[in-house]
Short mmCIF file of C-alpha atoms in Angstrom, two decimals:
data_model
loop_
_atom_site.label_atom_id
_atom_site.label_comp_id
_atom_site.label_asym_id
_atom_site.label_seq_id
_atom_site.Cartn_x
_atom_site.Cartn_y
_atom_site.Cartn_z
CA MET J 1 -24.77 38.20 114.35
CA LYS J 2 -21.50 39.87 113.47
CA LYS J 3 -19.70 36.80 114.83
CA ILE J 4 -21.63 34.52 112.48
CA GLN J 5 -20.85 36.74 109.47
CA TYR J 6 -17.18 36.70 110.40
CA LEU J 7 -17.19 32.87 110.59
CA TYR J 8 -18.81 32.65 107.14
CA SER J 9 -16.19 34.96 105.64
CA LEU J 10 -13.37 32.98 107.23
CA LEU J 11 -14.81 29.71 106.00
CA SER J 12 -15.13 31.05 102.42
CA MET J 13 -11.50 32.19 102.35
CA CYS J 14 -10.35 28.80 103.61
CA LEU J 15 -12.32 27.01 100.88
CA ILE J 16 -10.83 29.27 98.20
CA ALA J 17 -7.35 28.60 99.52
CA LEU J 18 -7.99 24.87 99.50
CA CYS J 19 -9.20 25.06 95.89
CA PHE J 20 -6.03 26.88 94.80
CA GLN J 21 -3.92 24.34 96.58
CA SER J 22 -5.76 21.42 94.98
CA CYS J 23 -5.40 23.07 91.52
CA ASP J 24 -1.66 23.49 91.99
CA LYS J 25 -1.36 19.79 92.76
CA GLY J 26 -3.40 18.87 89.60
CA VAL J 27 -1.36 20.88 87.02
CA LEU J 28 1.74 19.04 85.78
CA ASP J 29 4.30 20.62 83.44
CA ILE J 30 4.78 18.69 80.12
CA ASP J 31 8.42 18.07 79.44
CA LYS J 32 9.62 19.67 76.22
CA VAL J 33 10.09 17.07 73.47
CA GLN J 34 13.65 16.90 72.20
CA GLU J 35 13.20 16.57 68.42
CA HIS J 36 15.99 14.91 66.47
CA LEU J 37 14.69 15.04 62.87
CA ASP J 38 17.01 17.00 60.59
CA VAL J 39 16.96 17.33 56.78
CA GLN J 40 19.85 18.17 54.46
CA ALA J 41 19.96 18.69 50.67
CA SER J 42 22.90 17.69 48.51
CA SER J 43 22.87 21.27 47.17
CA SER J 44 20.98 24.46 47.88
CA GLU J 45 20.99 25.39 44.16
CA ILE J 46 20.75 23.07 41.16
CA VAL J 47 20.73 23.40 37.37
CA LEU J 48 18.70 20.69 35.69
CA ASP J 49 20.85 18.67 33.30
CA GLY J 50 19.38 18.19 29.84
CA GLU J 51 22.26 15.94 28.79
CA ASN J 52 21.79 13.48 31.66
CA LEU J 53 18.07 13.56 32.29
CA LYS J 54 17.79 10.25 34.11
CA ASP J 55 20.65 10.87 36.55
CA ASP J 56 19.87 12.08 40.08
CA ILE J 57 20.26 15.85 40.30
CA ILE J 58 19.24 16.38 43.95
CA THR J 59 19.25 14.14 47.03
CA PHE J 60 17.62 14.83 50.39
CA ASN J 61 18.85 13.01 53.50
CA TRP J 62 17.36 13.12 56.97
CA GLU J 63 18.31 12.00 60.47
CA GLU J 64 16.05 9.68 62.42
CA ALA J 65 13.42 11.31 64.59
CA ARG J 66 13.52 10.93 68.38
CA ALA J 67 13.65 7.44 69.81
CA MET J 68 10.50 6.02 71.40
CA SER J 69 9.67 2.80 73.22
CA ASP J 70 8.87 -0.35 71.29
CA ASP J 71 5.19 0.37 71.85
CA TYR J 72 5.37 2.95 69.07
CA ILE J 73 5.87 2.48 65.32
CA VAL J 74 7.41 5.43 63.46
CA SER J 75 6.81 6.16 59.77
CA TYR J 76 8.27 8.78 57.44
CA THR J 77 6.40 10.63 54.71
CA THR J 78 8.11 12.95 52.23
CA LYS J 79 6.56 15.72 50.15
CA LEU J 80 7.96 17.69 47.21
CA ASP J 81 6.36 20.84 45.84
CA VAL J 82 7.24 24.39 44.81
CA VAL J 83 7.07 27.42 47.03
CA GLY J 84 3.64 28.97 46.93
CA ASN J 85 1.64 25.77 46.53
CA ASN J 86 1.59 25.04 50.29
CA PHE J 87 1.87 21.30 49.62
CA GLY J 88 -1.60 21.14 48.12
CA SER J 89 -3.06 17.75 47.36
CA SER J 90 -3.07 18.39 43.62
CA THR J 91 0.53 19.59 43.43
CA THR J 92 2.48 17.57 46.03
CA ILE J 93 4.70 14.65 45.07
CA LEU J 94 3.94 12.39 48.04
CA SER J 95 6.03 9.36 49.07
CA TYR J 96 5.60 6.92 51.97
CA GLU J 97 9.12 5.85 52.78
CA ASP J 98 10.07 2.25 53.57
CA ASP J 99 11.46 1.26 56.95
CA GLY J 100 15.11 2.16 57.31
CA VAL J 101 15.08 4.58 54.36
CA PHE J 102 16.33 8.07 55.17
CA SER J 103 16.98 9.45 51.70
CA ARG J 104 15.02 10.54 48.63
CA SER J 105 16.50 11.52 45.24
CA PHE J 106 15.03 13.09 42.11
CA THR J 107 16.26 13.24 38.50
CA SER J 108 16.39 16.24 36.17
CA GLU J 109 13.74 14.59 34.01
CA GLN J 110 11.32 14.21 36.92
CA ILE J 111 11.66 17.79 38.13
CA GLN J 112 11.49 19.26 34.63
CA ASN J 113 8.35 17.28 33.78
CA TRP J 114 6.62 18.18 37.06
CA ALA J 115 7.51 21.84 36.57
CA ASN J 116 5.89 21.84 33.12
CA GLU J 117 2.97 19.47 33.58
CA LYS J 118 2.03 19.31 37.27
CA TRP J 119 3.07 22.69 38.60
CA LYS J 120 2.39 24.60 35.34
CA LEU J 121 5.39 26.88 35.84
CA PRO J 122 6.41 29.45 33.20
CA VAL J 123 8.82 28.02 30.64
CA ASN J 124 12.51 28.69 31.32
CA GLN J 125 11.84 30.54 34.60
CA PRO J 126 13.82 29.61 37.78
CA PHE J 127 11.76 28.30 40.71
CA THR J 128 12.14 27.13 44.32
CA LEU J 129 11.49 23.57 45.45
CA GLN J 130 10.21 22.71 48.91
CA PHE J 131 10.96 19.30 50.39
CA ARG J 132 9.29 18.21 53.61
CA VAL J 133 9.79 15.19 55.87
CA VAL J 134 7.11 14.20 58.40
CA ALA J 135 7.84 11.62 61.13
CA GLN J 136 4.82 10.35 62.99
CA TRP J 137 4.08 7.60 65.51
CA GLU J 138 1.30 5.10 65.93
CA GLY J 139 0.53 2.84 68.89
CA GLY J 140 1.77 3.46 72.43
CA PRO J 141 -0.22 4.62 75.43
CA THR J 142 -0.24 8.35 74.58
CA PHE J 143 -0.32 10.61 71.54
CA GLU J 144 3.09 11.69 70.28
CA ALA J 145 3.42 14.90 68.30
CA PRO J 146 4.96 14.41 64.83
CA GLU J 147 8.27 15.94 63.84
CA VAL J 148 8.27 18.05 60.67
CA ARG J 149 11.19 19.55 58.76
CA THR J 150 11.14 21.55 55.50
CA ILE J 151 14.00 22.64 53.26
CA THR J 152 14.15 24.67 50.03
CA VAL J 153 16.30 24.39 46.90
CA GLN J 154 16.68 26.90 44.07
CA VAL J 155 16.22 25.36 40.60
CA GLN J 156 17.31 26.52 37.16
CA PRO J 157 15.20 24.51 34.65
CA ILE J 158 16.38 23.03 31.40
CA LYS J 159 16.15 25.65 28.67
CA THR J 160 13.22 24.58 26.55
CA VAL J 161 13.13 25.21 22.82
CA VAL J 162 9.89 27.08 22.24
CA PHE J 163 8.79 27.14 18.60
CA GLU J 164 6.43 30.01 19.15
CA ALA J 165 6.84 33.57 18.07
CA ASN J 166 5.45 37.02 18.55
CA ASN J 167 7.59 38.24 15.64
CA VAL J 168 9.86 36.56 13.08
CA PHE J 169 12.53 38.49 11.16
CA LEU J 170 15.15 38.08 8.48
CA GLY J 171 18.49 39.70 9.28
CA GLY J 172 22.22 39.56 8.75
CA SER J 173 24.57 40.89 6.11
CA ALA J 174 22.59 39.21 3.30
CA VAL J 175 19.63 41.53 3.92
CA PRO J 176 20.11 44.80 1.99
CA GLY J 177 21.13 47.55 4.35
CA MET J 178 21.53 44.94 7.09
CA THR J 179 18.11 46.04 8.35
CA ARG J 180 15.90 43.36 9.84
CA VAL J 181 12.79 42.58 7.81
CA GLU J 182 9.72 41.22 9.59
CA ILE J 183 8.02 38.28 7.90
CA ASN J 184 4.36 37.48 8.41
CA LYS J 185 2.28 34.37 8.87
CA THR J 186 0.85 32.86 5.70
CA LEU J 187 -2.91 33.01 5.29
CA GLU J 188 -3.16 29.30 4.60
CA ASN J 189 -1.17 28.18 7.67
CA GLU J 190 -0.85 30.20 10.89
CA SER J 191 2.17 28.10 11.91
CA GLN J 192 4.07 29.13 8.79
CA TYR J 193 5.93 32.34 7.94
CA ALA J 194 7.13 33.24 4.45
CA TYR J 195 8.77 36.08 2.55
CA PHE J 196 10.03 36.71 -1.00
CA LEU J 197 12.83 39.25 -1.17
CA ASP J 198 16.12 40.33 -2.70
CA LEU J 199 19.20 39.12 -0.86
CA GLU J 200 22.85 39.93 -1.25
CA ALA J 201 25.76 37.58 -0.82
CA GLY J 202 26.35 37.22 2.93
CA ASP J 203 24.92 35.72 6.10
CA LEU J 204 21.18 35.20 6.59
CA GLU J 205 19.86 35.07 10.14
CA ILE J 206 16.30 34.36 11.34
CA PRO J 207 15.73 36.10 14.71
CA VAL J 208 12.57 35.27 16.65
CA GLU J 209 11.01 37.38 19.40
CA PHE J 210 8.84 35.61 21.95
CA ASN J 211 7.72 36.89 25.35
CA GLY J 212 10.39 39.57 25.38
CA ALA J 213 13.31 37.27 24.51
CA THR J 214 15.17 37.02 21.20
CA ASN J 215 16.46 33.69 19.94
CA TYR J 216 17.52 32.45 16.51
CA ILE J 217 16.21 29.74 14.23
CA CYS J 218 19.25 27.67 13.25
CA PRO J 219 19.88 24.44 11.32
CA THR J 220 20.10 21.45 13.66
CA SER J 221 23.19 20.34 11.74
CA LEU J 222 24.88 23.59 12.90
CA ASP J 223 25.99 23.94 9.27
CA GLY J 224 24.80 27.09 7.53
CA SER J 225 25.42 25.82 4.00
CA LEU J 226 22.39 26.45 1.81
CA GLU J 227 20.41 23.32 0.92
CA ASP J 228 18.45 24.86 -1.91
CA SER J 229 14.67 24.14 -1.89
CA VAL J 230 15.10 21.49 0.84
CA ALA J 231 13.10 21.63 4.09
CA VAL J 232 15.90 21.73 6.67
CA ALA J 233 15.32 20.70 10.30
CA VAL J 234 15.91 23.60 12.68
CA ASN J 235 15.95 24.42 16.37
CA MET J 236 16.00 27.57 18.46
CA LEU J 237 19.32 28.82 19.86
CA GLU J 238 20.40 31.84 21.85
CA ASN J 239 23.12 32.73 19.31
CA PRO J 240 22.73 32.71 15.52
CA ILE J 241 24.12 30.14 13.11
CA PRO J 242 23.50 31.93 9.80
CA TRP J 243 22.82 30.46 6.40
CA LYS J 244 25.45 31.31 3.77
CA ILE J 245 23.98 33.12 0.77
CA GLU J 246 26.51 32.75 -2.02
CA LYS J 247 24.99 34.95 -4.71
CA ALA J 248 22.60 37.86 -4.90
CA GLY J 249 19.06 37.46 -6.19
CA LYS J 250 15.45 36.89 -5.21
CA TYR J 251 14.99 34.28 -2.50
CA ARG J 252 11.86 32.77 -0.99
CA ILE J 253 12.15 31.92 2.72
CA VAL J 254 9.55 29.61 4.30
CA VAL J 255 9.62 28.97 8.06
CA ASN J 256 7.30 26.25 9.36
CA MET J 257 7.13 26.54 13.14
CA GLN J 258 4.95 23.46 13.57
CA LYS J 259 7.28 21.16 11.61
CA ALA J 260 10.41 23.02 12.81
CA THR J 261 11.76 23.41 9.28
CA VAL J 262 13.13 26.18 7.08
CA THR J 263 13.06 26.02 3.28
CA ILE J 264 15.07 28.50 1.23
CA TYR J 265 14.52 28.76 -2.52
CA SER J 266 17.30 30.46 -4.46
CA PRO J 267 16.85 31.96 -7.96
CA ASP J 268 18.21 28.66 -9.32
CA LYS J 269 15.28 26.71 -7.86
CA ALA J 270 12.66 29.39 -7.70
CA LEU J 271 8.99 28.58 -7.25
CA ASN J 272 7.19 30.09 -10.23
CA PRO J 273 3.52 30.80 -10.84
CA ALA J 274 1.48 28.33 -12.85
CA VAL J 275 1.26 28.91 -16.61
CA VAL J 276 -1.81 27.65 -18.46
CA GLN J 277 -3.02 27.70 -22.05
CA TRP J 278 -6.57 27.99 -23.34
CA THR J 279 -8.30 29.10 -26.53
CA LEU J 280 -10.32 32.23 -27.15
CA ASP J 281 -12.04 32.52 -30.52
CA GLY J 282 -9.73 29.86 -31.89
CA ILE J 283 -6.56 31.61 -30.73
CA MET J 284 -4.36 29.99 -28.09
CA GLN J 285 -3.95 32.12 -24.98
CA THR J 286 -1.11 31.75 -22.47
CA THR J 287 -1.77 32.99 -18.96
CA THR J 288 0.61 33.25 -16.03
CA VAL J 289 -1.67 32.64 -13.08
CA ASN J 290 -1.23 35.48 -10.61
CA ASP J 291 -4.91 36.05 -9.87
CA ILE J 292 -8.13 34.06 -9.50
CA TRP J 293 -11.79 34.90 -10.17
CA GLU J 294 -14.82 33.06 -8.76
CA TYR J 295 -17.97 32.32 -10.76
CA GLY J 296 -21.30 30.61 -10.09
CA GLU J 297 -24.42 30.80 -7.97
CA PRO J 298 -22.86 32.92 -5.17
CA THR J 299 -21.82 35.61 -7.70
CA GLY J 300 -25.09 35.70 -9.66
CA TRP J 301 -23.35 33.89 -12.54
CA ALA J 302 -20.86 36.70 -13.03
CA TRP J 303 -17.09 36.70 -12.67
CA ARG J 304 -15.88 38.33 -9.45
CA GLU J 305 -12.35 39.17 -8.32
CA GLY J 306 -10.53 40.90 -5.50
CA ASN J 307 -10.89 38.30 -2.78
CA TRP J 308 -7.87 36.12 -3.52
CA LYS J 309 -4.29 36.43 -2.32
CA GLN J 310 -1.27 34.62 -3.66
CA SER J 311 0.68 32.88 -0.90
CA ALA J 312 4.13 34.17 0.00
CA ALA J 313 5.17 30.53 0.49
CA ASP J 314 4.22 29.39 -3.02
CA PRO J 315 2.93 31.47 -5.97
CA GLN J 316 0.80 28.51 -7.06
CA LEU J 317 -1.24 28.63 -3.86
CA PHE J 318 -4.18 31.04 -3.57
CA VAL J 319 -6.31 31.86 -0.53
CA TYR J 320 -9.86 33.21 -0.63
CA THR J 321 -11.00 35.34 2.33
CA GLY J 322 -14.01 37.18 0.96
CA PRO J 323 -17.80 37.15 1.39
CA ALA J 324 -19.35 33.79 2.21
CA LEU J 325 -20.01 31.58 -0.80
CA ASN J 326 -22.83 29.03 -1.06
CA GLY J 327 -23.71 26.82 -4.02
CA ARG J 328 -22.16 25.86 -7.35
CA THR J 329 -18.83 27.64 -7.85
CA LYS J 330 -15.79 27.36 -10.10
CA PHE J 331 -12.59 29.40 -10.30
CA GLY J 332 -11.01 30.92 -13.39
CA VAL J 333 -7.73 32.51 -14.45
CA TYR J 334 -9.48 35.23 -16.47
CA PRO J 335 -12.98 36.75 -16.20
CA ILE J 336 -14.46 35.27 -19.35
CA ASN J 337 -16.57 32.15 -19.87
CA GLN J 338 -14.06 30.48 -22.22
CA SER J 339 -11.12 30.84 -19.80
CA TYR J 340 -9.16 28.11 -18.12
CA VAL J 341 -10.92 27.08 -14.88
CA TYR J 342 -10.24 25.08 -11.72
CA THR J 343 -13.04 22.86 -10.48
CA GLY J 344 -13.81 19.51 -8.86
CA ASN J 345 -14.20 17.18 -11.88
CA ASN J 346 -13.99 16.97 -15.66
CA THR J 347 -17.39 15.36 -16.19
CA ALA J 348 -19.55 18.50 -16.30
CA SER J 349 -21.04 17.57 -12.91
CA ASN J 350 -21.11 18.94 -9.38
CA THR J 351 -18.66 17.98 -6.63
CA SER J 352 -20.33 18.20 -3.21
CA VAL J 353 -18.03 19.85 -0.65
CA SER J 354 -17.83 19.59 3.15
CA HIS J 355 -15.90 22.07 5.27
CA GLY J 356 -12.43 20.95 6.33
CA THR J 357 -12.10 18.20 3.68
CA THR J 358 -9.49 18.29 0.90
CA TYR J 359 -10.69 17.67 -2.67
CA ASP J 360 -8.94 17.06 -5.97
CA LEU J 361 -8.51 20.17 -8.09
CA ILE J 362 -9.08 19.70 -11.80
CA GLY J 363 -7.94 22.29 -14.34
CA GLY J 364 -8.94 22.76 -17.97
CA TYR J 365 -10.91 24.79 -20.53
CA ALA J 366 -12.97 22.17 -22.35
CA ALA J 367 -16.73 22.07 -21.88
CA ASN J 368 -16.48 19.24 -19.36
CA GLU J 369 -14.33 21.41 -17.06
CA ARG J 370 -16.14 24.70 -17.72
CA ASN J 371 -19.50 23.10 -16.87
CA ALA J 372 -18.25 21.43 -13.68
CA TYR J 373 -18.64 23.02 -10.25
CA PHE J 374 -17.82 22.69 -6.59
CA SER J 375 -21.04 22.73 -4.53
CA LEU J 376 -19.92 24.86 -1.60
CA PRO J 377 -21.77 24.61 1.74
CA SER J 378 -23.31 27.65 3.39
CA GLY J 379 -20.89 30.02 5.11
CA THR J 380 -17.81 29.14 3.07
CA ASN J 381 -15.52 32.14 3.49
CA PHE J 382 -12.07 30.52 3.42
CA ILE J 383 -10.75 28.55 0.44
CA VAL J 384 -7.26 27.31 -0.36
CA LEU J 385 -6.52 26.47 -3.99
CA ASP J 386 -3.23 24.59 -4.26
CA ILE J 387 -2.54 24.48 -7.98
CA ARG J 388 0.88 22.84 -7.59
CA ASN J 389 -0.49 19.93 -5.57
CA LYS J 390 -3.92 19.98 -7.26
CA THR J 391 -6.07 20.27 -4.13
CA MET J 392 -8.90 22.46 -2.83
CA LEU J 393 -9.89 23.02 0.80
CA ALA J 394 -12.96 25.01 1.85
CA ASN J 395 -13.83 26.12 5.35
CA LYS J 396 -15.83 28.54 7.45
CA LYS J 397 -13.88 30.93 9.69
#
């Protein structure tokens, strides 16, 4: 019995040895693939050129991948993205290269546009490009692993003029005490800033703070000569080009960020309030219009004041921001029924109003004007009366 057990043990060990031997014969080492693909950039750092947008600013060249038999067909794919996107499908600039092409170039315009529109990068912030080349084979008797190479390039974008502001100021030697004065948005237009102030002879600068940086609104002509009462085209620069204020006096400064213009009114071409005449008990009255009252259904047929503000951009423009008005309404220059009024017609009728639509503004003190009304829709809590241009705009905000 012991002899049989011994024979079984010996046989088992022999079978195990044979299995190991057969396994050793079945495992073959795979030769390491000698990859040849190599990628080079024309520069490791670039500054996008705003003066030559359509010229190539960066070129990537690569060496051919390893040679294979004619049974295989090799193709090259290139990808461009920024670090952090991981060559995602929505962010990658993908190109399938033609046979025999081992180079890919990009212009300043392309990279700048992709940075702003495709990659949504912060304005004026440096970033890092990633360029990748993938060589892969099709056909042949066996699978061939692709070759992949990636390279990075530091990019300084084109400095973009941003006509946005957290704060807008007036400064320079023309401002008394040379202390910067902050100017505010106008009620009638959130893209417009205006201020009426005393200036001295000297230089007038318009600094703008946005996202922690300070730039200056400057005339595009680079000439600081005052073009009195003219809307001058401007841009944003890192260093000031001041306007020359030749004589002291009250000046009105209007900065329109949307139109990229600055209008400066000197005392010689000052914007003045409207002046109207009307009769009271047979006596002619002359009123300089610096305030407005509303009257009609929303006020219980009584004159009401205190809800109008005169625009800093133009003293003939008034903005209402009070309680919501609804129904027949007119606007007067004095709280009495015989006063000069502004309304929608001179036919003693009602002018139906829709929010967001501009209407003609009619002024007068005859019965046909005094008995005419704007029919304001429910919720009207924002009105712009432009006396100079004879328009009225009502809205709900």
